Each structure stands twice: as C-alpha cells, then as structure tokens.
Amino acid sequence: TPQSLLGTREEYPALERQLSYYNPLNTFALAKGDQKHYQQQYGDMYFLRLAKIKPTVEAYAHEQWKEFEVAGEKVHRVDRVLDVRRGELCWVAGTVYMDMPLKPNILDDISKDHWISAPPPREKYLSPTGQDQIMLEDESGRLRLVGTPLQLTMLVTGCIIAVMGTENANGDFEVVDLKVPDLPPQPQRWERDDASGIISNGTGSKKRKSDSEPSRAEGGKIAIVSGLGISGDQGDTLTLDLLMEYLLGEACSPSEQSSVSKISRLIIAGNSISEGILLAPREDEKKASKKYGYDSTAYNPAPTARLDDFLATLLPSMPITLLPGETDPANVSLPQPPIHTAMFPHSRNYSAQPGSVEPGWFDSVTNPWDGDVDGWRILANSGQPIDDVFKYVEGDERLEMMEQLLRWRCGAPTAPDTLCCYPFQEKDPFVIEECPHVFFVGNQPSYDTTVIEGPQGQTVRLICVPKFRETGEIVLLDTDTLEPEIVKFHVYEGQQS
C-alpha cells in the first residue's frame, strides 16, 4: 500500500555520497606537441635544482653553525667546493653524487645493442666491498666526502646538503656535521581554495563562494588504492568485484553503508595494469615469417578493457583520480603523463572536455601528482622514486625514505641519474616548494604510516600504500583527522589438500 511504501522510505532513507572538494595542481604537466624536446642535456637539471635549493640550505646552515668553533677557530662559509682549503674549518653547500660501481652504466646499454644478455637489475647498488664514494659537487667541481656523520645520514645522488669540516691530507673533506634543507613552508588547510574564493563540488564545475554558502561537510574519507594489477583473466575478477561492491555500498550492512557513503573520492596510485602479457600466436601464425618491430596482433586489450569496466561502474557513484604507474600504458619517464582517455571508451565520458581547465569527475593525472582534496595539500607518486632510493641505502625503511624526500625538498632526487625523467631546462618540478599535509606512495611492499614534524610546526602524514593485488588492502584517509585505516579484502580459496 502507499502507506507501507512510505514507511519503507522513512525506515531506509537514501544515502548520498559526500561531496569532494577537489582542486588539482598542474605542477608536473609536460609541454605538448612540438614544445616537448629530448635533445637537451640532463646536467642542467642538477644546476636548476642546486640554484633553487642552495640558498635555503645555506640560510639554515648559517643559522645553525654561525657560533660554532673548534679550538678557538670559528667556522666560515666558502662559496664553491673547490674553494675549500686544507686545515681550514669551513662549510659549503652542493649536490650529493654517489659514486657506486654497481650502478647502471652505458656498458649495459651497449651489451644490449650487441645482443649480449645484460645483467639482471640489481636489488641494491651498495658495494659489498666498500667501494662506494660520496661526492659533493657544484658548478666548479667535485669534492670527496668522508667522516662518521655520512654513515649516520641517508644520502642519495641529487639531494642538496651543506657540510661542515676541513680538508685532510688526502684531499678529502672530513665532515664534522651536515644539514639538509628540511621541510618547506606548509599552506593552511583550505588556503588555496579560500584565496581563489571558489568551491568545487567534484563534478568539475565550480561556483563562487558567498556568505550564504553552507559550511563544508565534515567526516569525509578518501579511498586510496594502488597495484590493482589487472591482467584481464579470471584470477583477478572476484577480488576486484568485492572492492567495487564495497565502494558502491552493495556488499555492506546498513551501518557500514553509512560509513562508505562518506568516501568522497577514490585515488588509484599506479600499476592498475599488470606487466605486459602478449597474446599467444595462433597455429597458422606460427608458420608465418618472423615479424620485426611492433606486432599489433600480439597486443592484449583485455587488461585495459577490464580496468575501463571497473572505472565505469564506480564513476556514476564517486569521482576518481587515476595516476599512471610503471606497468601502465604511459611513458616510463617521470613525470609520467596521464593515461590517455582513449584507453577508456566507457569511462572517458566522465572526464573533462578537451581544452577545459576544470577537472572532470574522472581525472587521469600525472605521476607524481599534487593537489588539494578537501582542503588538504596532497603529494603522491606511484612508487618509482622510493623504489630507486631503496637501491642506494641499507635496509628497507620506506617511511624514512619518504621523510627524507620531503626534508631534501626533492620528490625524485635520483632522477635523472638512475631514474628516467624528462630533461627539464627552465624549472625542476621535482623540487618541493610547499610542504604537503599528506604524502603517500603507491605500490609498496606493505602498509605503513607515521606523522613527521618540521621546524616551523609543519606536520605531514606519510602513508605507504600496499599493492592491492598482493595484499587485498585499501587505505581510507579521514579528512578531518588525517588518520588512515585499512580495509582488507580476502577471497577464501578452500582447504588445501
């Protein structure tokens, strides 16, 4: 009866998805068409980075060391590394270069060109015989560093530091202390949105804020997942379906549905597609002559089609930000451009129109990526910078590596030395000029999180996002407290015989 139907509607009210306040930045966007060139020298990137960060680290080092003296001798600053003199207590700033024999070199490329099997990629570049050397360089030259503080501090190629000490009889610089730039200034929450006077409702449309505007909703959450590893076969269907039904609220109790409705946005942090899988040739093709170059018949469209279906099912309910990863169909060099929407014939209807400056409901972005979500500045990447730093250092403390990236003020210090990147000439976008509130990295071995603090009261939430295909875990980040939680999906495979 109408009354019973009315009663049902009152007992089970419709839940509405929390709005997403989304204001992305274009920090890592590359030029397009004829404006993008690869003929430039990569060395210019190091000079750009040094010119940008050196004044900051010098100001910090001067503040810390201005009263320092040894045996009555006060420390003084020298402008260039080659201005260091033997026996004089001084300090100088420059770029770290790790001279490591086990790092990749041009001989590996030559061996590939001559059809000689190249050695497999190394897990670590560290020399077991202690042959690694730490250098400090600038536009004038290079100086070898030695000393105990170097063994206690994480250093990789490309980070900018200031070192204090003296040159010894061997011509090496004996380090007494060293300083890094530390965390940059941090914007206030909603600072960028309020400055522009604009509120975004997550649909790509924006409206001018007024006094009559309702207050921003509280209690929202951001879902973060990485490493979906979609291969297109039946093996990854059930777990993906569980994730999809959870985000849509279809596989939840009424109380859990209320919690899921607070998820305002899904961010996918790379490696949505598994490693390239070629189609097996047909019997009649095996007898054909061998083809050289790209063979379109070996392309397997199943993974991208499955990802497109996954996204298209979620998009009517929630906005999605998609970062490319190492295994995704995007240029391997950092910053990786967005995955082209032509790969998603069903999902691209939710993306922004060509030429539009407003983000769409489906936003395919660069890797790394930064922007404001619900007022918080977020910096994210799909894992390549951390995985490369891992090869330079001992241990596997991923959170410590993430912390050092922020304190070095460089999101990819080892690029372009051992990490492929675009040869920038005018500005190094990997230099972190504003401290994020949240820094998360995708495709890590396991989930981990912590909070770090800076000298000016900055606080940053660090999150290691695990690979979903291996762990079945996604991260839910509370937008009020920035406290993360884990939701784990597991498929029961029965008892083993």
Coordinates of N, CA and C in Angstrom, one line a residue, residues 351-444:
S351 N 35.2 12.3 -18.0 CA 36.4 13.2 -18.0 C 36.1 14.6 -18.5
A352 N 37.0 15.5 -18.3 CA 36.8 16.9 -18.7 C 36.9 16.9 -20.2
Q353 N 36.2 17.9 -20.8 CA 36.2 18.1 -22.2 C 37.5 18.7 -22.6
P354 N 37.9 18.3 -23.9 CA 39.2 18.9 -24.4 C 39.3 20.4 -24.3
G355 N 40.4 20.9 -23.8 CA 40.5 22.3 -23.7 C 40.0 22.9 -22.4
S356 N 39.2 22.1 -21.6 CA 38.7 22.6 -20.3 C 39.7 22.7 -19.3
V357 N 39.6 23.8 -18.5 CA 40.6 24.0 -17.4 C 40.1 23.4 -16.1
E358 N 38.8 22.9 -16.1 CA 38.3 22.3 -14.9 C 38.5 20.8 -14.9
P359 N 38.8 20.2 -13.8 CA 38.9 18.8 -13.7 C 37.6 18.1 -13.9
G360 N 37.6 16.9 -14.5 CA 36.4 16.1 -14.6 C 36.1 15.2 -13.5
W361 N 35.0 14.6 -13.5 CA 34.6 13.6 -12.5 C 35.6 12.4 -12.5
F362 N 36.1 12.1 -13.7 CA 37.2 11.1 -13.9 C 38.4 11.9 -14.3
D363 N 39.4 12.0 -13.4 CA 40.6 12.8 -13.7 C 41.8 11.9 -13.8
S364 N 42.3 11.7 -15.1 CA 43.5 11.0 -15.3 C 44.7 12.0 -15.2
V365 N 45.6 11.8 -14.3 CA 46.6 12.8 -13.9 C 48.0 12.3 -14.1
T366 N 49.0 13.1 -13.8 CA 50.4 12.7 -14.0 C 50.8 11.9 -12.8
N367 N 52.0 11.4 -12.9 CA 52.7 10.7 -11.8 C 54.2 11.3 -11.8
P368 N 54.6 12.0 -10.7 CA 53.9 12.3 -9.5 C 52.7 13.3 -9.7
W369 N 51.9 13.5 -8.7 CA 50.7 14.3 -8.7 C 50.6 15.1 -7.4
D370 N 50.1 16.3 -7.5 CA 49.8 17.0 -6.3 C 48.5 17.9 -6.5
G371 N 47.9 18.2 -5.4 CA 46.6 18.9 -5.5 C 46.0 19.0 -4.1
D372 N 44.9 19.7 -4.1 CA 44.1 19.9 -2.8 C 42.9 19.1 -2.9
V373 N 42.7 18.2 -1.9 CA 41.5 17.4 -1.8 C 40.9 17.6 -0.4
D374 N 39.7 18.1 -0.4 CA 39.0 18.5 0.8 C 39.9 19.5 1.7
G375 N 40.6 20.4 1.0 CA 41.4 21.4 1.6 C 42.8 21.0 2.0
W376 N 43.1 19.7 2.0 CA 44.4 19.3 2.3 C 45.3 19.2 1.1
R377 N 46.6 19.7 1.2 CA 47.5 19.5 0.1 C 48.1 18.1 0.1
I378 N 47.9 17.4 -1.0 CA 48.4 16.0 -1.1 C 49.4 15.9 -2.2
L379 N 50.5 15.2 -1.8 CA 51.5 14.9 -2.8 C 51.6 13.3 -2.9
A380 N 51.6 12.8 -4.1 CA 51.6 11.4 -4.3 C 52.4 11.0 -5.5
N381 N 52.9 9.8 -5.4 CA 53.5 9.1 -6.6 C 53.3 7.6 -6.6
S382 N 53.6 7.0 -7.7 CA 53.2 5.5 -7.8 C 54.4 4.6 -7.3
G383 N 55.4 5.2 -6.7 CA 56.4 4.3 -6.1 C 57.8 4.3 -6.7
Q384 N 57.9 4.8 -7.9 CA 59.3 4.7 -8.6 C 60.3 5.5 -7.9
P385 N 60.1 6.7 -7.4 CA 61.2 7.4 -6.7 C 61.7 6.7 -5.4
I386 N 60.7 6.2 -4.6 CA 61.1 5.4 -3.4 C 61.8 4.1 -3.7
D387 N 61.3 3.4 -4.8 CA 61.9 2.2 -5.1 C 63.4 2.4 -5.6
D388 N 63.7 3.6 -6.2 CA 65.0 3.8 -6.7 C 65.9 4.3 -5.5
V389 N 65.4 5.1 -4.6 CA 66.1 5.5 -3.4 C 66.5 4.2 -2.6
F390 N 65.6 3.2 -2.5 CA 65.8 2.0 -1.8 C 67.1 1.3 -2.3
K391 N 67.5 1.5 -3.5 CA 68.7 0.8 -4.1 C 70.0 1.4 -3.6
Y392 N 69.9 2.7 -3.1 CA 71.1 3.4 -2.7 C 71.4 3.2 -1.2
V393 N 70.4 2.8 -0.4 CA 70.6 2.8 1.1 C 70.5 1.4 1.6
E394 N 70.9 1.2 2.8 CA 70.8 -0.1 3.5 C 69.4 -0.1 4.2
G395 N 68.9 -1.3 4.3 CA 67.6 -1.5 4.9 C 66.4 -1.3 4.0
D396 N 65.2 -1.3 4.6 CA 64.0 -1.2 3.8 C 63.0 -0.3 4.6
E397 N 63.5 0.8 5.2 CA 62.6 1.7 5.9 C 62.0 2.7 4.9
R398 N 60.8 2.3 4.3 CA 60.2 3.1 3.3 C 59.7 4.4 3.9
L399 N 59.2 4.5 5.1 CA 58.8 5.7 5.7 C 59.9 6.7 5.9
E400 N 61.1 6.2 6.3 CA 62.2 7.0 6.4 C 62.7 7.6 5.1
M401 N 62.6 6.8 4.0 CA 62.9 7.3 2.7 C 61.9 8.4 2.3
M402 N 60.7 8.2 2.5 CA 59.7 9.3 2.2 C 59.9 10.6 3.0
E403 N 60.3 10.4 4.3 CA 60.6 11.6 5.1 C 61.8 12.3 4.6
Q404 N 62.8 11.6 4.1 CA 64.0 12.3 3.6 C 63.7 13.0 2.3
L405 N 62.8 12.5 1.5 CA 62.4 13.2 0.2 C 61.9 14.6 0.6
L406 N 61.0 14.6 1.6 CA 60.5 15.9 2.0 C 61.5 16.8 2.6
R407 N 62.4 16.3 3.4 CA 63.4 17.1 4.1 C 64.5 17.5 3.1
W408 N 64.7 16.8 2.0 CA 65.6 17.2 1.0 C 64.9 18.2 0.0
R409 N 63.6 18.3 0.1 CA 62.7 19.1 -0.7 C 62.9 18.7 -2.2
C410 N 62.9 17.4 -2.4 CA 63.0 16.9 -3.8 C 62.3 15.6 -3.9
G411 N 61.3 15.6 -4.8 CA 60.4 14.4 -4.9 C 61.0 13.2 -5.6
A412 N 62.1 13.5 -6.4 CA 62.7 12.4 -7.1 C 64.2 12.8 -7.3
P413 N 65.0 12.7 -6.2 CA 66.4 13.1 -6.2 C 67.3 12.4 -7.2
T414 N 67.0 11.1 -7.3 CA 67.9 10.2 -8.2 C 67.6 10.4 -9.6
A415 N 66.6 11.2 -10.0 CA 66.3 11.5 -11.4 C 67.2 12.7 -11.8
P416 N 67.9 12.7 -12.9 CA 67.9 11.7 -13.9 C 69.1 10.7 -13.9
D417 N 69.8 10.6 -12.7 CA 70.9 9.7 -12.7 C 70.5 8.2 -12.9
T418 N 69.7 7.7 -12.1 CA 69.3 6.3 -12.2 C 67.8 6.1 -12.4
L419 N 67.0 7.2 -12.5 CA 65.6 7.2 -12.7 C 65.2 8.0 -13.9
C420 N 64.6 7.4 -14.8 CA 64.3 8.1 -16.1 C 63.4 9.3 -15.9
C421 N 63.7 10.4 -16.5 CA 62.9 11.6 -16.4 C 63.1 12.5 -17.6
Y422 N 62.2 13.5 -17.8 CA 62.3 14.4 -18.9 C 63.4 15.4 -18.6
P423 N 64.2 15.8 -19.6 CA 65.3 16.8 -19.4 C 64.8 18.2 -19.3
F424 N 64.4 18.6 -18.1 CA 63.9 20.0 -17.9 C 65.0 21.0 -18.0
Q425 N 64.7 22.2 -18.6 CA 65.7 23.2 -18.8 C 65.4 24.5 -18.0
E426 N 64.1 24.8 -17.7 CA 63.8 26.0 -17.1 C 63.4 25.9 -15.6
K427 N 62.9 24.8 -15.2 CA 62.5 24.6 -13.8 C 62.4 23.1 -13.5
D428 N 62.9 22.7 -12.4 CA 62.8 21.3 -11.9 C 61.5 21.1 -11.1
P429 N 60.5 20.5 -11.7 CA 59.2 20.3 -11.0 C 59.3 19.4 -9.7
F430 N 60.4 18.6 -9.7 CA 60.5 17.7 -8.5 C 60.9 18.5 -7.2
V431 N 61.4 19.7 -7.3 CA 61.7 20.5 -6.1 C 60.3 20.8 -5.4
I432 N 60.3 20.5 -4.1 CA 59.0 20.6 -3.4 C 59.1 22.0 -2.7
E433 N 58.2 22.9 -3.2 CA 58.3 24.3 -2.8 C 57.3 24.5 -1.6
E434 N 56.2 23.7 -1.5 CA 55.3 23.8 -0.4 C 55.1 22.5 0.2
C435 N 55.1 22.4 1.5 CA 55.0 21.1 2.2 C 53.6 20.6 2.2
P436 N 53.4 19.4 1.8 CA 52.1 18.8 1.8 C 51.6 18.4 3.2
H437 N 50.3 18.3 3.3 CA 49.7 17.7 4.5 C 49.8 16.2 4.5
V438 N 49.6 15.6 3.3 CA 49.6 14.2 3.2 C 50.6 13.8 2.0
F439 N 51.4 12.9 2.3 CA 52.4 12.4 1.3 C 52.2 10.8 1.2
F440 N 51.7 10.3 0.1 CA 51.5 8.9 0.1 C 52.2 8.3 -1.2
V441 N 52.7 7.1 -1.1 CA 53.4 6.4 -2.2 C 52.8 5.1 -2.4
G442 N 52.5 4.8 -3.7 CA 51.8 3.6 -4.0 C 52.7 2.4 -4.3
N443 N 52.2 1.2 -4.4 CA 52.9 0.0 -4.8 C 54.1 -0.3 -3.9
Q444 N 53.9 -0.2 -2.6 CA 54.9 -0.5 -1.6 C 54.7 -2.0 -1.1

